[in-house]
XYZ file of C-alpha atoms in Angstrom:
437
model
C -77.254 10.004 -22.205
C -73.693 11.042 -20.972
C -73.278 9.030 -17.968
C -71.055 6.839 -20.290
C -68.348 9.042 -21.287
C -68.089 10.172 -18.041
C -67.250 6.237 -16.490
C -64.759 6.087 -19.549
C -63.097 9.219 -18.328
C -63.127 7.682 -14.835
C -61.261 4.520 -16.049
C -58.613 6.097 -17.959
C -57.590 8.102 -14.953
C -58.116 5.131 -12.694
C -55.880 3.198 -15.204
C -53.165 5.684 -15.487
C -53.272 6.545 -11.716
C -52.552 2.765 -11.989
C -49.807 2.317 -14.488
C -48.407 5.567 -13.035
C -48.056 3.494 -9.534
C -46.676 0.495 -10.474
C -43.872 2.590 -12.581
C -43.109 4.148 -9.477
C -43.165 0.536 -7.516
C -40.438 -0.766 -10.224
C -38.752 2.170 -10.021
C -37.847 1.841 -6.352
C -37.480 -1.954 -7.198
C -34.565 -1.270 -9.819
C -32.915 1.083 -7.225
C -33.584 -0.879 -4.440
C -32.266 -3.462 -5.959
C -29.294 -1.771 -8.266
C -28.166 0.395 -5.086
C -28.574 -2.840 -2.642
C -30.362 -0.967 -0.048
C -31.672 -4.157 1.170
C -28.846 -5.083 2.668
C -28.926 -4.814 6.254
C -25.757 -3.624 8.001
C -23.997 -5.391 10.047
C -21.015 -5.896 12.757
C -17.770 -6.805 10.906
C -16.464 -10.643 11.687
C -13.731 -10.764 13.869
C -11.154 -14.315 13.601
C -8.254 -15.250 15.447
C -6.701 -18.234 17.414
C -7.891 -18.317 20.835
C -5.366 -19.861 23.409
C -6.150 -23.127 24.477
C -4.698 -22.336 27.954
C -7.604 -20.359 28.688
C -5.306 -17.249 28.884
C -6.261 -14.128 26.696
C -4.984 -13.887 23.269
C -3.115 -10.892 21.813
C -5.857 -10.713 19.119
C -8.327 -10.907 21.814
C -6.985 -7.819 24.171
C -6.507 -6.027 20.686
C -10.462 -6.487 19.807
C -11.134 -5.322 23.083
C -9.235 -2.467 23.238
C -11.073 -1.584 19.539
C -14.503 -0.550 20.440
C -15.276 0.066 17.020
C -14.821 -3.498 16.050
C -18.182 -3.800 18.523
C -20.016 -1.751 16.431
C -22.632 -2.249 13.300
C -20.482 -0.482 10.129
C -23.331 1.644 8.150
C -22.449 2.951 5.149
C -24.598 5.834 3.561
C -27.718 4.447 2.908
C -28.651 5.678 -0.631
C -25.516 4.319 -2.139
C -22.947 2.706 0.444
C -24.371 -1.177 0.431
C -23.262 -1.720 -3.191
C -19.565 -2.411 -3.363
C -19.447 -0.936 -7.086
C -20.269 2.655 -6.840
C -18.553 3.236 -3.445
C -15.477 1.844 -5.315
C -16.372 4.484 -8.061
C -16.901 7.331 -5.568
C -13.625 6.659 -4.165
C -11.658 6.281 -7.499
C -13.597 9.138 -8.860
C -13.683 11.132 -5.859
C -11.164 9.969 -2.856
C -12.639 11.567 0.213
C -15.284 14.327 0.606
C -13.288 17.449 1.328
C -9.780 15.932 1.860
C -7.579 18.644 4.320
C -4.476 19.428 3.389
C -1.532 18.555 5.835
C 1.747 20.317 5.466
C 4.977 17.481 5.300
C 8.445 17.580 5.147
C 9.666 15.885 2.109
C 12.501 14.038 2.408
C 14.786 11.518 0.315
C 17.256 8.792 -0.134
C 19.391 7.160 -2.833
C 18.693 3.646 -3.197
C 21.547 1.168 -4.583
C 20.217 1.307 -8.146
C 20.707 5.453 -8.087
C 17.122 5.724 -7.928
C 15.417 8.436 -5.575
C 13.156 7.062 -2.999
C 10.936 10.059 -1.194
C 9.163 9.689 1.425
C 6.813 12.744 3.428
C 6.603 13.013 7.401
C 3.994 14.689 9.127
C 3.972 15.836 12.490
C 1.594 16.401 15.182
C -0.710 19.401 15.454
C -2.544 18.577 18.769
C -1.367 20.746 21.312
C -3.110 18.762 24.136
C -1.454 15.745 23.677
C 1.604 15.140 26.522
C 4.995 14.515 25.184
C 4.416 13.877 21.616
C 8.072 12.958 20.988
C 7.186 9.601 22.992
C 4.290 8.630 21.128
C 4.901 5.507 18.508
C 5.754 6.889 14.995
C 3.168 5.554 12.288
C 4.765 4.466 8.973
C 2.494 3.970 6.178
C 2.326 2.471 2.512
C 0.013 3.725 0.154
C -1.957 1.445 -2.478
C -0.916 1.085 -6.140
C 0.344 4.202 -8.180
C 0.034 6.251 -4.929
C 1.849 8.905 -2.528
C 1.211 11.712 0.147
C -0.316 13.632 -2.185
C -4.177 11.503 -2.841
C -7.258 12.091 -1.142
C -7.708 9.209 1.055
C -4.111 9.411 2.531
C -4.389 13.059 3.208
C -7.735 12.143 5.164
C -6.034 9.538 7.666
C -2.918 11.593 7.751
C -4.450 14.199 9.134
C -6.447 11.945 12.080
C -3.429 10.559 12.688
C -1.586 13.727 13.313
C -4.649 15.266 15.250
C -4.322 12.053 17.691
C -0.765 13.355 18.285
C 1.232 10.938 16.061
C 4.126 11.587 13.685
C 3.296 9.742 10.468
C 6.411 8.997 7.495
C 4.270 7.972 4.361
C 6.140 6.228 1.474
C 5.366 7.706 -1.951
C 5.614 4.678 -4.542
C 8.723 5.322 -7.042
C 6.965 7.258 -10.083
C 3.907 8.158 -8.681
C 4.693 11.578 -7.726
C 3.723 14.139 -10.241
C 6.738 16.612 -9.103
C 10.016 13.794 -8.700
C 11.560 12.221 -11.760
C 12.964 9.346 -12.230
C 16.452 8.713 -11.424
C 16.730 4.890 -12.168
C 15.255 2.899 -14.708
C 12.567 1.191 -12.619
C 8.985 2.394 -10.870
C 7.024 0.835 -7.685
C 6.563 -3.020 -7.808
C 3.645 -4.764 -6.099
C 6.322 -6.526 -3.182
C 9.680 -4.496 -3.279
C 10.514 -3.770 -0.153
C 14.008 -2.355 -0.998
C 12.092 1.278 -1.345
C 10.238 0.885 2.102
C 13.662 -0.283 3.776
C 15.427 2.918 2.772
C 12.172 5.218 4.838
C 12.734 2.651 7.588
C 16.366 3.126 8.061
C 15.691 6.967 8.066
C 12.703 6.771 10.865
C 15.212 4.936 12.880
C 17.990 6.669 12.576
C 16.268 9.899 13.616
C 14.183 8.659 16.445
C 16.267 5.854 17.942
C 13.918 3.622 20.042
C 10.621 4.761 19.094
C 7.853 2.980 19.056
C 6.700 1.816 15.326
C 3.171 1.330 13.868
C 2.768 0.278 10.409
C -0.539 0.528 7.952
C -0.302 -0.646 4.612
C -3.168 0.071 2.009
C -4.253 -2.281 -0.658
C -1.212 -2.988 -2.298
C 0.983 -1.644 0.429
C -0.183 -4.052 2.849
C 0.969 -6.762 0.572
C 4.581 -4.571 0.945
C 4.365 -4.484 4.515
C 3.610 -7.826 5.619
C 6.511 -9.064 3.313
C 9.184 -6.492 4.771
C 7.890 -7.765 8.347
C 7.924 -11.296 7.226
C 10.773 -11.944 5.084
C 12.889 -10.655 7.786
C 11.477 -11.407 11.057
C 14.750 -9.413 13.407
C 12.348 -6.435 11.532
C 9.620 -7.009 14.290
C 11.104 -5.815 16.887
C 10.997 -1.987 16.115
C 7.470 -2.484 15.378
C 4.387 -2.804 17.827
C 1.851 -3.569 15.715
C 0.581 -3.490 11.790
C -2.428 -3.272 9.906
C -2.974 -4.356 6.236
C -6.230 -3.490 4.333
C -8.054 -4.915 1.553
C -5.136 -6.615 -0.341
C -5.084 -10.042 -1.812
C -2.156 -11.501 -0.286
C -1.299 -14.132 -3.444
C -0.554 -12.005 -6.040
C 0.097 -15.326 -8.551
C -3.632 -16.126 -7.309
C -4.789 -12.856 -7.907
C -4.568 -11.958 -10.796
C -6.287 -14.233 -13.054
C -9.291 -13.418 -11.371
C -8.945 -10.213 -12.636
C -8.835 -11.226 -16.195
C -12.596 -12.235 -16.010
C -15.856 -10.538 -15.681
C -17.196 -11.610 -13.111
C -18.018 -8.755 -10.425
C -16.889 -6.806 -13.507
C -13.249 -7.281 -12.039
C -11.771 -7.375 -16.006
C -13.264 -3.425 -16.236
C -11.518 -2.605 -12.717
C -8.387 -4.579 -13.965
C -8.497 -1.965 -16.980
C -9.368 1.122 -14.373
C -6.035 0.306 -12.330
C -4.110 -0.550 -15.751
C -4.123 2.961 -17.012
C -3.280 4.441 -13.740
C 0.087 2.418 -14.152
C 0.444 3.833 -17.578
C -0.130 7.320 -16.580
C 3.160 6.553 -14.137
C 4.816 4.962 -17.124
C 4.100 7.590 -19.956
C 5.219 10.489 -17.130
C 8.999 8.489 -16.615
C 8.363 6.978 -20.717
C 11.701 8.568 -21.503
C 13.463 7.191 -18.467
C 11.977 4.122 -18.893
C 12.242 3.071 -22.509
C 15.989 4.682 -22.665
C 18.463 1.922 -24.051
C 19.860 0.050 -21.003
C 23.710 1.922 -21.308
C 22.108 5.353 -21.298
C 24.912 7.755 -19.596
C 23.260 8.608 -15.741
C 20.352 6.375 -15.544
C 21.059 2.196 -14.230
C 19.436 0.110 -15.828
C 17.936 -2.500 -13.074
C 18.350 -3.458 -9.324
C 21.310 -5.155 -9.361
C 22.880 -3.249 -12.485
C 22.857 -6.021 -14.988
C 22.097 -5.155 -18.598
C 18.217 -5.923 -19.146
C 16.644 -7.738 -22.555
C 14.560 -5.399 -24.901
C 11.753 -4.352 -23.438
C 8.351 -3.946 -25.715
C 7.734 -0.253 -25.562
C 4.828 -0.507 -27.940
C 2.999 -3.291 -25.833
C 3.366 -1.702 -22.892
C 1.832 1.763 -23.783
C -0.669 -0.237 -25.318
C -1.699 -2.690 -22.427
C -5.357 -3.032 -21.331
C -4.399 -4.987 -18.469
C -1.948 -4.990 -15.354
C -0.968 -8.286 -16.423
C 0.443 -7.293 -20.364
C 2.409 -4.457 -18.134
C 3.747 -6.636 -15.688
C 5.026 -9.176 -18.750
C 6.248 -6.377 -21.040
C 7.728 -4.288 -18.459
C 7.927 -4.678 -15.168
C 9.207 -8.111 -14.981
C 11.623 -7.040 -17.367
C 12.494 -3.804 -14.936
C 13.021 -6.385 -11.812
C 14.696 -9.066 -13.422
C 12.640 -12.115 -13.591
C 12.630 -14.827 -16.453
C 8.763 -15.372 -16.113
C 5.575 -13.636 -15.014
C 4.696 -16.015 -12.677
C 8.072 -15.816 -10.502
C 7.480 -12.256 -10.894
C 3.831 -13.005 -9.096
C 5.414 -15.561 -6.749
C 7.921 -13.591 -5.693
C 6.196 -10.810 -5.059
C 3.759 -12.281 -2.679
C 3.390 -11.715 1.449
C 1.578 -14.781 1.637
C 4.889 -16.572 1.752
C 5.991 -14.723 4.927
C 3.134 -13.876 6.881
C 3.416 -17.274 9.296
C 6.924 -15.475 10.205
C 5.040 -12.431 11.415
C 4.449 -13.486 15.292
C 5.712 -10.866 17.530
C 3.801 -8.316 16.803
C -0.096 -7.721 16.793
C -1.130 -7.492 13.115
C -5.059 -7.098 12.124
C -5.905 -8.074 8.262
C -9.216 -6.434 6.925
C -11.188 -6.997 3.964
C -14.813 -6.138 2.185
C -16.883 -9.030 1.080
C -18.016 -6.609 -1.606
C -14.836 -5.962 -2.007
C -15.263 -5.938 -6.017
C -11.620 -6.338 -6.760
C -10.699 -8.824 -4.125
C -13.294 -11.760 -4.107
C -13.615 -13.869 -1.249
C -12.222 -16.911 -2.676
C -8.520 -14.978 -1.573
C -9.015 -14.489 1.723
C -8.589 -18.060 2.556
C -4.542 -16.962 2.993
C -5.677 -14.567 5.622
C -8.144 -16.302 7.272
C -5.793 -19.195 8.009
C -2.732 -16.539 9.320
C -5.716 -15.488 11.223
C -6.618 -18.937 12.883
C -2.999 -20.365 13.912
C -1.237 -16.858 14.821
C -2.333 -15.479 18.666
C -0.904 -12.467 17.972
C -3.140 -12.120 14.045
C -6.706 -11.251 13.680
C -8.601 -10.930 10.368
C -11.914 -8.646 10.351
C -14.319 -9.029 7.199
C -16.676 -6.663 6.838
C -20.072 -6.912 4.738
C -19.721 -3.464 3.088
C -16.919 -1.415 2.325
C -15.551 -1.701 -0.916
C -12.215 -1.144 -2.008
C -10.552 1.185 0.736
C -13.970 2.737 0.315
C -15.505 2.248 3.745
C -17.642 5.588 3.802
C -19.518 5.573 7.087
C -22.902 7.689 8.305
C -25.420 9.706 6.461
C -28.436 8.987 3.639
C -26.515 10.744 0.561
C -23.401 12.546 1.923
C -20.946 10.272 3.892
C -19.141 11.320 6.990
C -15.276 13.012 6.181
C -13.461 10.238 8.370
C -14.428 7.118 7.002
C -14.858 3.810 9.551
C -11.275 2.822 7.883
C -9.624 5.851 9.535
C -11.503 5.090 12.672
C -10.245 1.740 13.066
C -6.469 2.384 12.287
C -6.513 5.245 14.878
C -7.923 2.976 17.075
C -5.804 0.240 16.602
C -2.540 1.940 16.505
C -4.018 3.474 20.276
C -4.339 -0.427 21.351
C -1.062 -1.189 19.728
C 0.531 1.578 22.297
C -1.350 0.765 25.462
C -0.959 -2.734 25.184
C 2.899 -2.166 24.512
C 2.945 0.410 27.505
C 0.667 -2.670 29.806
C 3.404 -4.861 28.581
C 6.900 -2.891 29.483
C 5.527 -1.869 33.070
C 4.358 -5.410 33.499
C 7.887 -6.786 32.389
C 9.517 -3.487 34.609
C 7.375 -4.878 37.542
C 9.020 -8.341 37.405
C 12.332 -7.066 37.199
C 12.509 -4.726 40.391
């Protein structure tokens, strides 16, 4: 007479076990979906223009000398395949255990009185013969960044370890310990500050070969610098731009939509820009005639700037509308964005190898903005466009299940490009010498 309760107990236990199993399976499905674990790593797409005569183009030669482009990029298993998580970890942490390379701070005074700063880091490797003969790397960081950021420190440490000298531009207003001496901060595509650093580099090391690296907004500055005056390219043997939008005018409307959470990223970027604005609030919002503070790039008087609306901004466009376009002397926000875009100048960069890099899961740079890069790569024999499935926005964390490698896939690619550009330049120089002898 006790058989029935025992059977009921067995049924209850079986039901609970089944419920636990189903809950576990559901949890795993949610984790797999959330972390995008089902998205398998792939080799990057490498897009370039092949020569019609069958000869090897510059882009093909660069790809051959960068073996990383033939490898599968494998992000951390548990979270690296989700672009949002990579972007969040990059934004919150930067890099794992970043080193602290020691650089030398240099200052130059711009024509409007602004004090431009950049840091120079010298090679640490004693195994590299004649480091003074190696190329100089000029690095332009992302928005509101300088040499103090973790992602810059890791990259700089790798570059100097390989025997190269690095000069890093500190975007105007971004450094905590540098006060403004003119009424402006960095812009998306202004090249005057970078030009001052380049003048110092060329004066200090005349004849040294130069490789340019630009990250996010810094990529726009670098490419615009090279394209707006093509004669500048004669000092360079190569350039890389990573994770930027190419056409700022087309990019900003996409950042006002919630698709891909881009409106949220816009807000986060705005917070970082406003940190710079608040740090220099007494200078930026002084009356234009305040003694000792020049008001604009050309010294002209400025219209009234809306301080209250600037500080309450929730989008970068609001900051640019109420502050930045006035400081840069533009009548409309559309003109300001259009004139700061490198897309108008890409076709004029024809004399050096150029590598453009973006990721399909970049939450800040949607795929629709990459047509400019694709068109440039398919029409210029010196350009190549590398498109990865994963990597997010300047993330490119690599390896491991949970804890990534200190050096990222992006860091390794940049090092290999520098070496490829150097070896190709030596090969061309040697061949030209043989032909003239």
